[in-house]
Tab-separated table of C-alpha atoms in Angstrom:
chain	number	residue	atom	x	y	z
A	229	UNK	CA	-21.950	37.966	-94.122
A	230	UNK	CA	-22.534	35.047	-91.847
A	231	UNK	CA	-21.306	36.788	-88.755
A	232	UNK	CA	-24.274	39.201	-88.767
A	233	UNK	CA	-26.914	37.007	-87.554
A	234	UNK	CA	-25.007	35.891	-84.075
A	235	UNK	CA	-25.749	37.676	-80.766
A	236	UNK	CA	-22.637	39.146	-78.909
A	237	UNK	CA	-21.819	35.734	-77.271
A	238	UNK	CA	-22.616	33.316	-79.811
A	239	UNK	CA	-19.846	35.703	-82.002
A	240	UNK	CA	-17.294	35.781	-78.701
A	241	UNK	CA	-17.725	31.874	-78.562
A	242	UNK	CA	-17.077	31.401	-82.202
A	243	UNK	CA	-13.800	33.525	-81.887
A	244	UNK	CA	-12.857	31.749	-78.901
A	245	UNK	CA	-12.877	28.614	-80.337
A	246	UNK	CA	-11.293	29.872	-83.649
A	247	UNK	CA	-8.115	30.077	-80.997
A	248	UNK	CA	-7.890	26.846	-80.120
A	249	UNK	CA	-4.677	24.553	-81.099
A	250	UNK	CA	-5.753	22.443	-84.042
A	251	UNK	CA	-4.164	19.360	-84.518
A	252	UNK	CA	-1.111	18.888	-86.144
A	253	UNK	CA	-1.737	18.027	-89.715
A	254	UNK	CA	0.372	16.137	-92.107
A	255	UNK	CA	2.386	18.542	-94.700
A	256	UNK	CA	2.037	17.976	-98.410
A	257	UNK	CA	1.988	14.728	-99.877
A	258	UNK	CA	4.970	12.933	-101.770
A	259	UNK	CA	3.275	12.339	-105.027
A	260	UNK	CA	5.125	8.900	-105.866
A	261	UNK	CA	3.633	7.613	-109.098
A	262	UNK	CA	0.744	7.621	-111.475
A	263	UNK	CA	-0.810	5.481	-113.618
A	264	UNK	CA	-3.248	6.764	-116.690
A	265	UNK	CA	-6.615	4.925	-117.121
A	266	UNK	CA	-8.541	7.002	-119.434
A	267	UNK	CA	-6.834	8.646	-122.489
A	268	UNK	CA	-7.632	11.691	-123.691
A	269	UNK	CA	-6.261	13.242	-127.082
A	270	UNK	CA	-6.521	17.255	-126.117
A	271	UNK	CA	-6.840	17.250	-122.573
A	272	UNK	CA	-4.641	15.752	-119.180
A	273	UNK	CA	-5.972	12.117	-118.831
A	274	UNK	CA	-7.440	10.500	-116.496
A	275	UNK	CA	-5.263	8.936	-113.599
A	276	UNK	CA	-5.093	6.748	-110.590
A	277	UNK	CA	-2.162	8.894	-107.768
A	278	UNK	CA	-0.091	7.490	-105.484
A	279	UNK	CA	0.896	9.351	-102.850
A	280	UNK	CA	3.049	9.168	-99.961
A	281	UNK	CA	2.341	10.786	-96.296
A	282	UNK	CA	4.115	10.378	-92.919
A	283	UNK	CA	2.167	10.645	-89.772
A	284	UNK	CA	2.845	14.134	-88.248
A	285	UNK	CA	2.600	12.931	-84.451
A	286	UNK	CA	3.880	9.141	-84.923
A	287	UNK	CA	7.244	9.149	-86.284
A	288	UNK	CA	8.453	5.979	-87.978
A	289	UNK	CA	4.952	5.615	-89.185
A	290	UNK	CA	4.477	6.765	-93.120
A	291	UNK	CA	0.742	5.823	-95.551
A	292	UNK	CA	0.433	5.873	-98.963
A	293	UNK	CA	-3.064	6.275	-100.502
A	294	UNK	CA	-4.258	5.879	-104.119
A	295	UNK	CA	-6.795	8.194	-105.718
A	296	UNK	CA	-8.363	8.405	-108.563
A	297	UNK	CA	-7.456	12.122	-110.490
A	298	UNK	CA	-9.687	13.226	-113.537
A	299	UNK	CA	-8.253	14.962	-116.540
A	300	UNK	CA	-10.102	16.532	-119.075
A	301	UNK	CA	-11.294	20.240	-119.585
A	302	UNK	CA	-12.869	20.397	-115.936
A	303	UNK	CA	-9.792	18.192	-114.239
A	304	UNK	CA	-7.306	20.734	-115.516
A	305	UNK	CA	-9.335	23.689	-114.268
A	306	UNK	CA	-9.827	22.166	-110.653
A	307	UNK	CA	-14.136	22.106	-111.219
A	308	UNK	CA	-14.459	18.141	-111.466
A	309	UNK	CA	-15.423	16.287	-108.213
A	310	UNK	CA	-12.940	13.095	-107.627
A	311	UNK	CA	-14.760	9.885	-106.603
A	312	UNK	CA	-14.313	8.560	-103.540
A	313	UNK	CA	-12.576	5.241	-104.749
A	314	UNK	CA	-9.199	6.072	-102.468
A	315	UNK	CA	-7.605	3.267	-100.917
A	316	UNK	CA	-4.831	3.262	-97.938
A	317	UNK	CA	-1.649	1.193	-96.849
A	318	UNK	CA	0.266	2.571	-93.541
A	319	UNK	CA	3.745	0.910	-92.080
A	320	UNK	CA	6.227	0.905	-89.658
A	321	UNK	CA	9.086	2.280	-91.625
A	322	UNK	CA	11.536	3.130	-88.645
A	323	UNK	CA	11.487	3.454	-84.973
A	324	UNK	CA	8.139	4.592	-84.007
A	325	UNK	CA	7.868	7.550	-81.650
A	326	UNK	CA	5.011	9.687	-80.115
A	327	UNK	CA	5.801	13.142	-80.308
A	328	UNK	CA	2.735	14.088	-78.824
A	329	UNK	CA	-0.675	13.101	-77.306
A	330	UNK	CA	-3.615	12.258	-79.887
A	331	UNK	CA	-7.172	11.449	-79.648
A	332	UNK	CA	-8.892	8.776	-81.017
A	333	UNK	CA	-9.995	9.148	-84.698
A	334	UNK	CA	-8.124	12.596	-84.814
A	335	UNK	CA	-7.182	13.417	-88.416
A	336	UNK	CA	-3.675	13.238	-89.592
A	337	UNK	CA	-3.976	14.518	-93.636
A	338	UNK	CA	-7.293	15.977	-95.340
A	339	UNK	CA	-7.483	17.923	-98.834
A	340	UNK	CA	-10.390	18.821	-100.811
A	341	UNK	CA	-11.594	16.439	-103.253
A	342	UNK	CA	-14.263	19.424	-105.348
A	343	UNK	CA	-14.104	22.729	-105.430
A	344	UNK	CA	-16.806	23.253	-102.322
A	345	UNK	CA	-18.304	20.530	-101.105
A	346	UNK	CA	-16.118	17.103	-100.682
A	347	UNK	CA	-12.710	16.422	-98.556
A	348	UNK	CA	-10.459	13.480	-98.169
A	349	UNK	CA	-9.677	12.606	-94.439
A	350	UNK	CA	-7.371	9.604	-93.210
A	351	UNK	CA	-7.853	9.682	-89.592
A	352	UNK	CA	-5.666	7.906	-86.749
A	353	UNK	CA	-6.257	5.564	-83.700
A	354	UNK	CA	-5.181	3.030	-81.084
A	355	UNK	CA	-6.116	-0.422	-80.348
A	356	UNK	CA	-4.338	-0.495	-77.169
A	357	UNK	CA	-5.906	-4.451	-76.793
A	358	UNK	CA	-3.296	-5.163	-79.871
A	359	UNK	CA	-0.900	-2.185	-79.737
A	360	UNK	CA	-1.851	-1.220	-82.795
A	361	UNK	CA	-2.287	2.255	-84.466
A	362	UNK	CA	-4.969	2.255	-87.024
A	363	UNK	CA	-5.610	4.313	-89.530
A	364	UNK	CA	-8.251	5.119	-91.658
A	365	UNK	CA	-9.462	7.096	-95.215
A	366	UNK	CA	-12.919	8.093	-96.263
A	367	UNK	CA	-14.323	11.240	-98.250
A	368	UNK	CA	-17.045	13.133	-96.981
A	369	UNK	CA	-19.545	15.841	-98.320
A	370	UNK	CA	-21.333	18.912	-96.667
A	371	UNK	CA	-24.601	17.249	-97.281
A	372	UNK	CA	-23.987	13.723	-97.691
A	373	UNK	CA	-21.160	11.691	-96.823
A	374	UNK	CA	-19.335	8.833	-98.557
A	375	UNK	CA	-19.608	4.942	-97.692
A	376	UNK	CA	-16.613	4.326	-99.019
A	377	UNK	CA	-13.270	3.934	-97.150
A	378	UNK	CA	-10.480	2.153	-96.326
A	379	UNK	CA	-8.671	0.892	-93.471
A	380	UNK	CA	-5.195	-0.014	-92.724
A	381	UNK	CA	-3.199	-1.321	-89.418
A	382	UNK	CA	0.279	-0.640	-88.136
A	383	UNK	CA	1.142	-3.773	-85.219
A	384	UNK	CA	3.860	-1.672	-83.510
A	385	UNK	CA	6.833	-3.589	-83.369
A	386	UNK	CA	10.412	-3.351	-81.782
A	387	UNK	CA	13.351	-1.903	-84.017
A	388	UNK	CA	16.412	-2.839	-83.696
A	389	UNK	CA	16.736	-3.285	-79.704
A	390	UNK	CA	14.060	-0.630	-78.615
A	391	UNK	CA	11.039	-2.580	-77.317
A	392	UNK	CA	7.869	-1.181	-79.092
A	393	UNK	CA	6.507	1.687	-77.245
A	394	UNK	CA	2.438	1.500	-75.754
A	395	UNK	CA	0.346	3.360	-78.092
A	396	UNK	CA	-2.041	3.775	-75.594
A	397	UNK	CA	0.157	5.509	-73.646
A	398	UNK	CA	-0.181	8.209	-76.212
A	399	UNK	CA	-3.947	8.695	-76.035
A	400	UNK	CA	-5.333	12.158	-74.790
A	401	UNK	CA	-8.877	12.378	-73.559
């Protein structure tokens, strides 16, 4: 068990920190759509996803990501690693409002992409210069991470009468 090499404070420490608030966290995706790209004659096939995801602490602010699903024998039983090929698209779809304080680059959905080792994070922030919120996916591994991501922007924009709140003003720490 991992806990039996730490000293008495390095465990208290651990604990400690183990009762800190996490960040809220997007629920469960809307899966919207797919789209097969690989047939397969016994098996699921293979897929592109779309999937739909509103920001937990932004409302009025919703992405949608593509990713690439495998089928087959080890798709169906969860043990195939997805590529990191996922790309992003975030709006303004309603008035947007901060129900809370968020840091820069603090993550707003994850999921794991293999059975250990690989995750899925799109991640949030501010350009207060442009009052923009911007948002961003990329996969990463234990050992190694992935180059690949993908970025999208949200301009933050009046609706309706409201003037467009500060996203700055938002921004913890």
């Amino acid at each position: 068990m991992w806990l039996r090499g730490l000293t008495g404070y390095a465990l208290a420490a651990g604990l400690a920190l183990t009762a800190l608030p996490a960040p809220v966290r997007a629920e469960e995706p809307d899966r919207i759509f797919d789209k097969s790209t690989v047939w397969r004659p016994l098996t699921p096939n293979d897929k592109l996803v779309v999937y739909g995801v509103d920001d937990p602490v932004v409302g009025g602010v919703a992405c949608w990501y593509t990713q690439p699903e495998k089928g087959g024998i080890k798709g169906t039983l969860g043990l195939a690693e997805d590529v990191s090929d996922i790309s992003l698209a975030c709006r303004q779809v309603g008035p947007v409002q901060f129900k809370d304080k968020f840091k820069q680059g603090e993550v707003v959905f994850s999921e794991r992409r293999s059975l250990i080792f690989k995750s899925m994070q799109i991640v949030r922030g501010c350009d207060a210069k442009r009052n923009a919120l911007i948002y961003m996916v990329y996969s990463d591994k234990v050992i190694q991470g992935s180059p690949k991501n993908s970025t999208s922007a949200v301009p933050l924009m009046p609706w309706g009468t409201e003037p467009p709140p500060k996203c700055a003003d938002s921004l913890r720490g």
